Coordinates of C-alpha atoms in Angstrom, one line a residue:
M264 CA -28.0 -20.0 -7.3
F265 CA -29.7 -23.6 -7.9
G266 CA -31.2 -22.9 -11.1
F267 CA -27.7 -22.7 -12.2
I268 CA -26.4 -25.5 -10.5
S269 CA -29.5 -27.3 -11.1
P270 CA -28.6 -28.5 -15.1
F271 CA -25.5 -29.5 -13.8
L272 CA -26.4 -32.6 -11.1
I273 CA -29.7 -33.5 -13.7
V274 CA -26.9 -34.4 -15.9
G275 CA -25.0 -36.5 -13.0
I276 CA -28.2 -38.0 -11.3
S277 CA -28.8 -39.3 -15.3
V278 CA -25.3 -40.5 -15.9
L279 CA -25.3 -42.8 -12.5
I280 CA -29.0 -44.1 -14.0
L281 CA -27.4 -45.3 -17.2
R282 CA -24.2 -46.7 -15.5
S283 CA -26.4 -48.7 -14.2
F284 CA -28.6 -49.9 -17.1
M285 CA -25.5 -50.7 -18.8
R286 CA -23.8 -53.2 -16.2
D287 CA -25.2 -56.2 -17.8
M288 CA -24.9 -55.0 -21.7
K289 CA -22.2 -55.7 -24.0
P290 CA -19.6 -53.3 -24.5
W291 CA -20.7 -52.4 -28.5
E292 CA -24.0 -51.6 -26.3
R293 CA -22.3 -49.1 -24.2
R294 CA -20.9 -47.6 -26.6
L295 CA -23.7 -47.3 -28.1
L296 CA -25.5 -45.7 -25.2
A297 CA -23.3 -43.3 -24.2
F298 CA -23.3 -41.8 -27.8
G299 CA -26.9 -41.9 -27.5
F300 CA -26.7 -40.2 -24.2
V301 CA -24.7 -37.3 -25.9
F302 CA -26.9 -36.8 -29.0
Q303 CA -30.0 -36.3 -26.1
L304 CA -27.6 -33.7 -24.6
F305 CA -27.4 -32.2 -28.0
G306 CA -31.1 -32.4 -28.9
I307 CA -31.5 -30.5 -25.9
I308 CA -29.3 -27.7 -26.3
A309 CA -30.5 -27.8 -29.7
I310 CA -34.4 -27.6 -29.2
I311 CA -34.3 -25.1 -27.1
G312 CA -31.8 -22.6 -29.4
V313 CA -33.9 -23.1 -32.2
T314 CA -37.4 -22.7 -30.3
K315 CA -35.4 -19.9 -29.3
Y316 CA -33.5 -18.2 -32.2
Y317 CA -34.8 -19.3 -35.1
Y318 CA -38.6 -19.4 -34.6
G319 CA -38.5 -17.1 -31.9
G320 CA -40.9 -18.2 -29.7
G321 CA -43.0 -21.9 -29.4
D322 CA -45.1 -24.3 -27.1
M323 CA -41.9 -24.8 -25.1
L324 CA -41.1 -21.6 -24.2
N325 CA -45.1 -20.7 -23.4
Y326 CA -45.3 -23.6 -21.1
H327 CA -41.9 -23.3 -19.0
E328 CA -42.8 -19.5 -18.9
H329 CA -46.2 -19.7 -17.8
G330 CA -45.0 -21.9 -15.8
N331 CA -42.4 -20.1 -13.9
R332 CA -45.2 -17.9 -12.9
I333 CA -47.0 -20.6 -11.0
A334 CA -43.9 -21.7 -10.1
N335 CA -43.1 -18.4 -8.6
L336 CA -46.9 -17.8 -6.7
W337 CA -46.4 -21.4 -5.3
S338 CA -42.8 -20.8 -4.2
T339 CA -44.7 -18.0 -1.5
N340 CA -47.9 -20.6 -0.3
L341 CA -46.5 -24.5 -0.7
T342 CA -49.9 -25.0 1.3
A343 CA -52.1 -22.2 -0.4
F344 CA -51.4 -22.9 -3.9
G345 CA -50.7 -26.9 -4.3
P346 CA -54.2 -28.3 -4.4
M347 CA -54.5 -25.5 -7.1
V348 CA -51.1 -26.5 -9.1
W349 CA -52.9 -30.8 -8.6
E350 CA -56.1 -29.9 -9.6
L351 CA -54.6 -27.7 -13.4
L352 CA -52.2 -30.4 -13.6
I353 CA -55.6 -33.8 -13.6
Q354 CA -57.7 -31.4 -15.6
T355 CA -60.1 -31.0 -13.0
G356 CA -59.6 -27.1 -12.0
G357 CA -56.9 -24.4 -12.0
A358 CA -58.6 -22.2 -14.0
E359 CA -57.5 -19.0 -11.3
L360 CA -53.8 -20.0 -12.1
A361 CA -54.3 -21.0 -15.8
P362 CA -57.4 -19.2 -17.7
Y363 CA -56.1 -20.4 -20.7
G364 CA -56.0 -24.4 -20.9
S365 CA -57.3 -25.1 -17.4
G366 CA -59.0 -28.7 -18.0
T367 CA -57.8 -30.0 -20.9
A368 CA -53.8 -30.9 -21.7
T369 CA -52.3 -27.4 -22.2
G370 CA -52.7 -26.6 -18.6
S371 CA -51.7 -30.1 -17.9
M372 CA -48.3 -29.1 -19.0
H373 CA -48.6 -25.7 -17.2
A374 CA -49.1 -27.4 -13.8
M375 CA -46.0 -29.3 -15.5
G376 CA -43.8 -26.5 -16.1
A377 CA -44.8 -25.3 -12.4
I378 CA -43.8 -28.3 -11.1
L379 CA -40.3 -28.1 -12.8
G380 CA -39.7 -25.0 -12.3
L381 CA -40.4 -25.2 -8.9
A382 CA -37.7 -28.0 -9.1
T383 CA -34.7 -26.8 -11.0
G384 CA -35.3 -22.7 -10.2
G385 CA -36.8 -21.5 -13.3
S386 CA -33.9 -23.4 -15.4
L387 CA -35.0 -24.0 -18.7
F388 CA -31.7 -25.9 -19.6
S389 CA -33.0 -28.3 -16.5
S390 CA -37.0 -28.9 -17.4
C391 CA -36.1 -30.2 -20.8
A392 CA -33.2 -32.1 -19.7
I393 CA -35.7 -34.0 -16.8
V394 CA -38.1 -34.2 -20.0
G395 CA -35.5 -35.4 -22.4
F396 CA -33.7 -37.8 -20.2
G397 CA -37.1 -38.7 -19.1
G398 CA -37.9 -40.4 -22.8
F399 CA -34.4 -41.5 -23.4
F400 CA -34.4 -44.5 -20.6
S401 CA -38.1 -44.6 -21.3
R402 CA -36.8 -45.3 -25.0
L403 CA -34.0 -47.6 -23.3
I404 CA -36.4 -49.4 -21.5
I405 CA -38.3 -49.9 -24.8
Y406 CA -34.9 -51.7 -26.6
R407 CA -34.5 -54.0 -23.7
L408 CA -37.1 -55.5 -24.2
M409 CA -37.2 -56.0 -28.2
R410 CA -33.9 -57.1 -27.5
S411 CA -35.5 -59.8 -24.9
E412 CA -37.5 -61.1 -27.9
L413 CA -35.2 -60.4 -31.2
E414 CA -32.5 -62.3 -32.0
S415 CA -28.9 -60.4 -31.0
R416 CA -28.0 -60.0 -35.0
Y417 CA -31.0 -57.4 -34.8
W418 CA -29.8 -55.9 -31.4
R419 CA -27.5 -53.0 -33.0
P420 CA -30.5 -51.6 -35.6
I421 CA -32.9 -52.0 -33.1
M422 CA -30.7 -49.9 -30.9
I423 CA -30.7 -47.6 -33.5
A424 CA -33.9 -47.5 -34.3
T425 CA -34.9 -46.5 -30.5
M426 CA -31.7 -44.5 -29.0
L427 CA -30.6 -42.4 -32.3
M428 CA -33.4 -41.7 -35.1
P429 CA -32.9 -37.6 -35.1
S430 CA -36.6 -36.6 -35.3
V431 CA -37.1 -38.5 -32.0
V432 CA -34.2 -37.6 -30.2
Y433 CA -34.6 -34.2 -30.8
W434 CA -39.0 -33.5 -30.3
S435 CA -38.7 -35.8 -26.6
S436 CA -35.5 -32.9 -25.4
G437 CA -38.6 -30.6 -25.3
L438 CA -40.9 -29.5 -22.7
L439 CA -43.3 -30.5 -24.9
K440 CA -46.7 -32.6 -25.0
E441 CA -45.3 -35.5 -26.4
S442 CA -41.9 -35.6 -24.7
V443 CA -44.0 -36.3 -21.7
A444 CA -46.0 -39.1 -22.9
L445 CA -42.8 -41.1 -24.5
A446 CA -41.1 -40.8 -21.1
V447 CA -44.4 -43.2 -20.1
L448 CA -44.9 -45.1 -22.4
G449 CA -41.6 -47.8 -21.7
P450 CA -43.0 -48.0 -18.5
L451 CA -46.7 -48.4 -19.5
M452 CA -44.9 -51.3 -22.1
W453 CA -43.2 -52.9 -19.5
G454 CA -46.2 -52.8 -17.6
A455 CA -48.5 -54.5 -19.9
R456 CA -46.3 -56.9 -20.7
K457 CA -45.9 -57.9 -17.1
L458 CA -49.4 -58.5 -16.2
T459 CA -49.1 -61.0 -18.5
R460 CA -46.9 -63.3 -17.9
K461 CA -47.4 -65.9 -14.9
H462 CA -45.0 -64.6 -13.0
N463 CA -45.0 -61.1 -10.9
R464 CA -48.0 -59.4 -12.4
L465 CA -48.5 -56.9 -9.5
A466 CA -45.1 -55.9 -10.9
G467 CA -46.4 -54.4 -13.7
L468 CA -49.6 -52.3 -12.2
F469 CA -48.0 -49.3 -10.8
P470 CA -45.6 -48.6 -14.6
L471 CA -49.2 -49.4 -16.4
A472 CA -51.1 -47.5 -14.1
L473 CA -48.7 -44.5 -14.5
G474 CA -48.1 -45.1 -18.2
L475 CA -52.6 -44.5 -18.5
V476 CA -52.6 -41.7 -16.7
V477 CA -49.9 -39.8 -18.1
C478 CA -50.8 -40.7 -21.6
G479 CA -54.1 -39.9 -20.9
L480 CA -53.1 -36.4 -19.4
F481 CA -51.0 -35.2 -22.3
K482 CA -51.3 -36.9 -25.1
A483 CA -54.6 -39.2 -25.0
Y484 CA -54.2 -39.7 -28.9
L485 CA -51.3 -42.4 -28.0
L486 CA -53.8 -44.6 -25.5
P487 CA -56.5 -46.6 -28.4
P488 CA -53.6 -47.5 -30.7
F489 CA -51.5 -48.7 -27.9
V490 CA -54.7 -51.0 -26.4
L491 CA -55.2 -52.8 -30.1
A492 CA -51.4 -52.8 -30.1
A493 CA -51.2 -54.9 -26.9
A494 CA -54.9 -56.4 -27.8
A495 CA -52.8 -57.7 -30.7
W496 CA -49.8 -58.6 -28.8
F497 CA -51.6 -60.5 -26.9
Y498 CA -53.6 -62.9 -29.1
V499 CA -50.6 -63.7 -30.8
A500 CA -49.1 -64.9 -27.8
R501 CA -51.7 -66.6 -27.0
S502 CA -51.6 -68.4 -31.0
R503 CA -48.3 -69.9 -30.4
R504 CA -47.9 -73.4 -30.1
N505 CA -44.0 -74.5 -29.4
G506 CA -42.8 -71.5 -30.2
V507 CA -44.6 -71.3 -33.8
V508 CA -48.0 -69.2 -34.3
T509 CA -50.4 -72.0 -35.5
T510 CA -52.6 -70.8 -38.5
T511 CA -55.8 -71.9 -36.9
I512 CA -57.8 -69.0 -35.4
K513 CA -58.9 -69.3 -31.9
P514 CA -62.1 -67.6 -31.3
G515 CA -61.8 -68.3 -27.2
R516 CA -58.6 -66.1 -27.6
L517 CA -59.4 -64.0 -30.0
I518 CA -62.7 -62.9 -28.1
L519 CA -61.2 -62.2 -24.9
A520 CA -58.6 -59.8 -26.5
G521 CA -61.3 -58.2 -28.8
A522 CA -63.0 -57.7 -26.5
A523 CA -61.0 -56.1 -23.8
A524 CA -59.5 -54.5 -26.5
I525 CA -63.1 -52.7 -26.7
A526 CA -63.5 -52.3 -23.2
L527 CA -60.4 -50.4 -22.5
L528 CA -61.2 -48.7 -25.7
L529 CA -65.3 -47.7 -24.1
V530 CA -63.5 -46.6 -20.8
I531 CA -61.3 -44.3 -23.4
G532 CA -63.9 -42.8 -24.4
T533 CA -66.1 -42.4 -22.0
I534 CA -63.5 -40.4 -19.7
M535 CA -62.2 -38.7 -23.0
P536 CA -65.1 -38.2 -25.8
R537 CA -62.8 -36.6 -28.0
Y538 CA -61.1 -40.6 -28.7
D539 CA -64.1 -42.2 -29.0
F540 CA -63.7 -44.5 -31.8
R541 CA -67.3 -44.3 -32.1
T542 CA -67.1 -40.7 -33.0
I543 CA -63.5 -40.8 -35.1
Q544 CA -65.4 -39.9 -38.3
S545 CA -66.6 -36.8 -37.1
Q546 CA -63.7 -36.1 -34.9
V547 CA -61.7 -36.3 -38.1
A548 CA -64.4 -34.1 -39.9
K549 CA -63.9 -31.5 -36.7
E550 CA -60.4 -31.6 -36.5
Q551 CA -59.9 -31.2 -40.5
H552 CA -62.0 -27.7 -39.4
Q553 CA -60.5 -26.2 -36.8
G554 CA -57.1 -26.8 -39.4
S555 CA -59.0 -25.2 -42.4
Y556 CA -58.9 -21.7 -40.3
V557 CA -55.1 -21.8 -40.2
S558 CA -52.5 -20.4 -43.0
G559 CA -49.3 -20.8 -43.0
G560 CA -46.3 -21.8 -45.4
S561 CA -46.2 -25.6 -44.1
D562 CA -49.9 -26.0 -44.6
F563 CA -51.6 -29.0 -46.1
R564 CA -54.8 -31.0 -46.6
L565 CA -55.4 -35.3 -47.2
Q566 CA -58.6 -33.9 -49.7
G567 CA -60.7 -30.8 -50.4
S568 CA -62.5 -31.7 -47.2
A569 CA -63.1 -34.2 -44.7
P570 CA -64.3 -37.4 -45.2
S571 CA -68.6 -37.1 -45.1
S572 CA -69.4 -41.1 -45.2
T573 CA -67.9 -44.1 -43.5
A574 CA -66.8 -45.0 -47.0
G575 CA -64.8 -41.9 -47.6
F576 CA -62.9 -42.2 -44.6
L577 CA -62.0 -46.0 -45.1
L578 CA -60.5 -44.6 -48.7
T579 CA -59.0 -41.6 -47.1
A580 CA -57.3 -44.1 -44.6
P581 CA -53.9 -44.8 -46.3
W582 CA -53.4 -41.5 -47.6
A583 CA -53.3 -40.6 -43.9
V584 CA -51.3 -43.2 -42.6
V585 CA -48.6 -42.6 -46.1
T586 CA -49.1 -39.0 -45.2
A587 CA -48.4 -39.6 -41.4
L588 CA -45.3 -41.7 -42.0
F589 CA -43.1 -40.6 -45.1
R590 CA -44.3 -36.7 -45.8
P591 CA -42.8 -34.2 -45.6
A592 CA -41.1 -35.0 -49.3
V593 CA -37.8 -34.0 -49.6
I594 CA -39.2 -31.4 -52.7
E595 CA -41.7 -30.2 -49.9
A596 CA -39.1 -28.9 -47.4
R597 CA -39.6 -25.2 -47.0
N598 CA -36.3 -24.6 -44.5
P599 CA -33.6 -26.5 -42.8
L600 CA -36.0 -28.5 -40.3
S601 CA -38.1 -29.4 -43.0
L602 CA -35.2 -30.5 -45.0
L603 CA -33.8 -33.0 -42.1
N604 CA -37.4 -34.2 -41.6
S605 CA -37.6 -35.7 -45.2
L606 CA -34.2 -36.7 -45.2
E607 CA -35.8 -39.1 -42.2
T608 CA -38.7 -40.0 -44.4
L609 CA -37.0 -40.5 -47.5
V610 CA -35.0 -43.2 -45.6
L611 CA -37.8 -45.0 -44.1
L612 CA -39.6 -45.3 -47.3
I613 CA -36.6 -46.7 -49.5
M614 CA -36.4 -49.4 -46.1
L615 CA -40.2 -50.0 -46.8
F616 CA -39.2 -50.9 -50.7
Q617 CA -35.9 -53.2 -49.5
A618 CA -38.3 -55.0 -47.2
V619 CA -41.3 -55.6 -49.9
S620 CA -39.0 -56.2 -53.0
R621 CA -37.1 -58.8 -51.2
N622 CA -39.2 -61.1 -49.6
G623 CA -42.7 -59.3 -50.6
I624 CA -46.0 -58.4 -49.2
L625 CA -47.7 -62.0 -48.2
K626 CA -44.1 -63.0 -46.3
C627 CA -43.7 -59.5 -44.7
V628 CA -47.0 -59.8 -43.2
Q629 CA -46.6 -63.9 -42.5
R630 CA -43.6 -62.8 -40.1
I631 CA -44.9 -59.8 -38.4
R632 CA -47.8 -62.6 -37.4
S633 CA -44.9 -64.5 -36.6
S634 CA -44.1 -62.6 -33.8
G635 CA -46.4 -61.3 -30.5
L636 CA -43.2 -57.7 -30.5
L637 CA -43.5 -57.1 -34.2
T638 CA -47.6 -57.5 -34.4
F639 CA -47.4 -55.1 -31.7
C640 CA -45.4 -52.5 -33.5
S641 CA -46.6 -53.1 -37.3
V642 CA -50.8 -52.5 -35.2
F643 CA -49.2 -49.6 -33.2
T644 CA -47.2 -48.2 -35.4
L645 CA -50.4 -48.0 -38.7
V646 CA -54.0 -47.2 -35.7
L647 CA -51.3 -44.0 -34.5
A648 CA -50.3 -43.0 -38.0
M649 CA -54.2 -42.7 -39.3
G650 CA -54.9 -41.0 -36.3
V651 CA -51.4 -38.4 -36.9
G652 CA -52.9 -38.4 -40.9
F653 CA -56.4 -37.5 -40.4
S654 CA -55.7 -34.8 -37.5
T655 CA -52.5 -32.9 -38.6
T656 CA -53.0 -30.0 -40.9
N657 CA -49.1 -28.6 -40.7
M658 CA -46.2 -30.5 -41.9
G659 CA -43.9 -28.7 -39.0
T660 CA -46.5 -30.4 -36.2
L661 CA -47.1 -33.6 -38.3
S662 CA -42.8 -34.3 -37.3
R663 CA -43.5 -33.8 -33.8
Y664 CA -46.6 -36.0 -33.1
R665 CA -45.6 -39.2 -35.0
M666 CA -42.5 -39.5 -33.4
P667 CA -43.6 -41.8 -30.3
L668 CA -44.3 -44.1 -33.1
V669 CA -41.3 -44.3 -35.5
P670 CA -38.8 -46.2 -32.8
F671 CA -41.7 -48.6 -33.3
F672 CA -42.3 -48.0 -37.3
V673 CA -38.2 -48.3 -38.2
V674 CA -37.7 -52.1 -36.1
V675 CA -40.3 -53.4 -38.0
L676 CA -38.7 -52.3 -41.3
V677 CA -35.1 -53.6 -39.9
V678 CA -36.3 -57.1 -39.6
L679 CA -38.8 -56.9 -42.8
R680 CA -36.4 -56.1 -45.3
D681 CA -33.8 -58.8 -43.4
R682 CA -33.7 -62.0 -45.8
E683 CA -34.1 -64.8 -43.8
S684 CA -37.6 -65.6 -42.0
K685 CA -36.5 -67.0 -38.4
T686 CA -37.0 -63.2 -36.5
L687 CA -37.0 -64.6 -33.4
A688 CA -34.8 -65.8 -30.6
S689 CA -35.1 -69.4 -30.1
R690 CA -34.0 -68.1 -26.3
T691 CA -37.3 -66.0 -26.2
S692 CA -40.8 -65.8 -27.3
S693 CA -43.9 -64.0 -27.0
L694 CA -45.7 -61.8 -24.9
G695 CA -46.9 -63.8 -21.8
S696 CA -43.9 -66.1 -22.2
P697 CA -41.1 -66.8 -19.8
A698 CA -38.4 -65.1 -22.3
S699 CA -35.9 -62.8 -20.5
G700 CA -36.7 -59.1 -20.1
L701 CA -36.3 -55.9 -17.8

């Protein structure tokens, strides 16, 4: 019975949360957010329908089915199975509950499926709704952060970029690792920003810790790009003088930002060897080798074999970025979903050409350097795109894996294609300033 009631309860609670976010927003923002909320609801319905009735199965259904099986066991004895579910979630055990995937992100997803299954009465829609609306509000936090950094003339396009991109809405709507990670990316950004400000820094500790842990458990590949992007944002913010970024390199601040980034990357690599930047070349070779054993209609290879040298890796990196950002092309589409993805990447490619043709490459780079926010978005996009391009060998998963970077990439394109050079509102500045935010 509760499985039938839970969808209405979750949607109702989400509406109340949305209303609280809307209180200080303009009427047009409220209308777009209301549309975005409905769009997210349709995205949840769409991903369930496509996975069940078009593909006939998939990761989402596996997580849900295994999770419900564990939830049924758990409901018979909460105290006995609770610690096992916890160990499965944090990847320290739980093989009794999930022999396949324990100790990995897959095991964590089985545990998440169990937690959501127990809480929603086994409803697939409710489980997806919790994750999907979690991603919706996470993106809303990201929008508000960007809103506080950019001029009001950019607010409408950045809301579209963060809240209404079709691929983001669709892939954030299911019980998937990427969806869970996206649901904490907003709090992660907000926590990092809060820690670098002069006032109330402790308020950022919990969302930052939550974001780091959840991303580490479900999609750790987001952490290295985030760390590098945050360090770049910190450096640009600290290089500002009277609201303008100085062209002179500040060695002390550069060393501080670089040291912090390297320290965090070393910690990530120690905890999760797969994402150790010191062995990135061998990891890429391993991913490409594993992908060579998978065959399908939408498989692809960056080149004949994985880069065998540092020079080969560096030479292949630009193609990996292009692949992650702009494929599949329209001529590569093999089914309706692939066609929709290709139309989105075509729009992004057109926006990039408009930005370069209107302002030139050098001016685009200068405008990125003038804003801590644009620097963060650019570094996050490029580093994550390179990782996704190298590690992915299937067009279907490519669209899913790049989903977290799409809003940031679109925001950069929106600003760069504007011919005017001023990108920051006069009342705001970059990370670490007293600009208003959440």
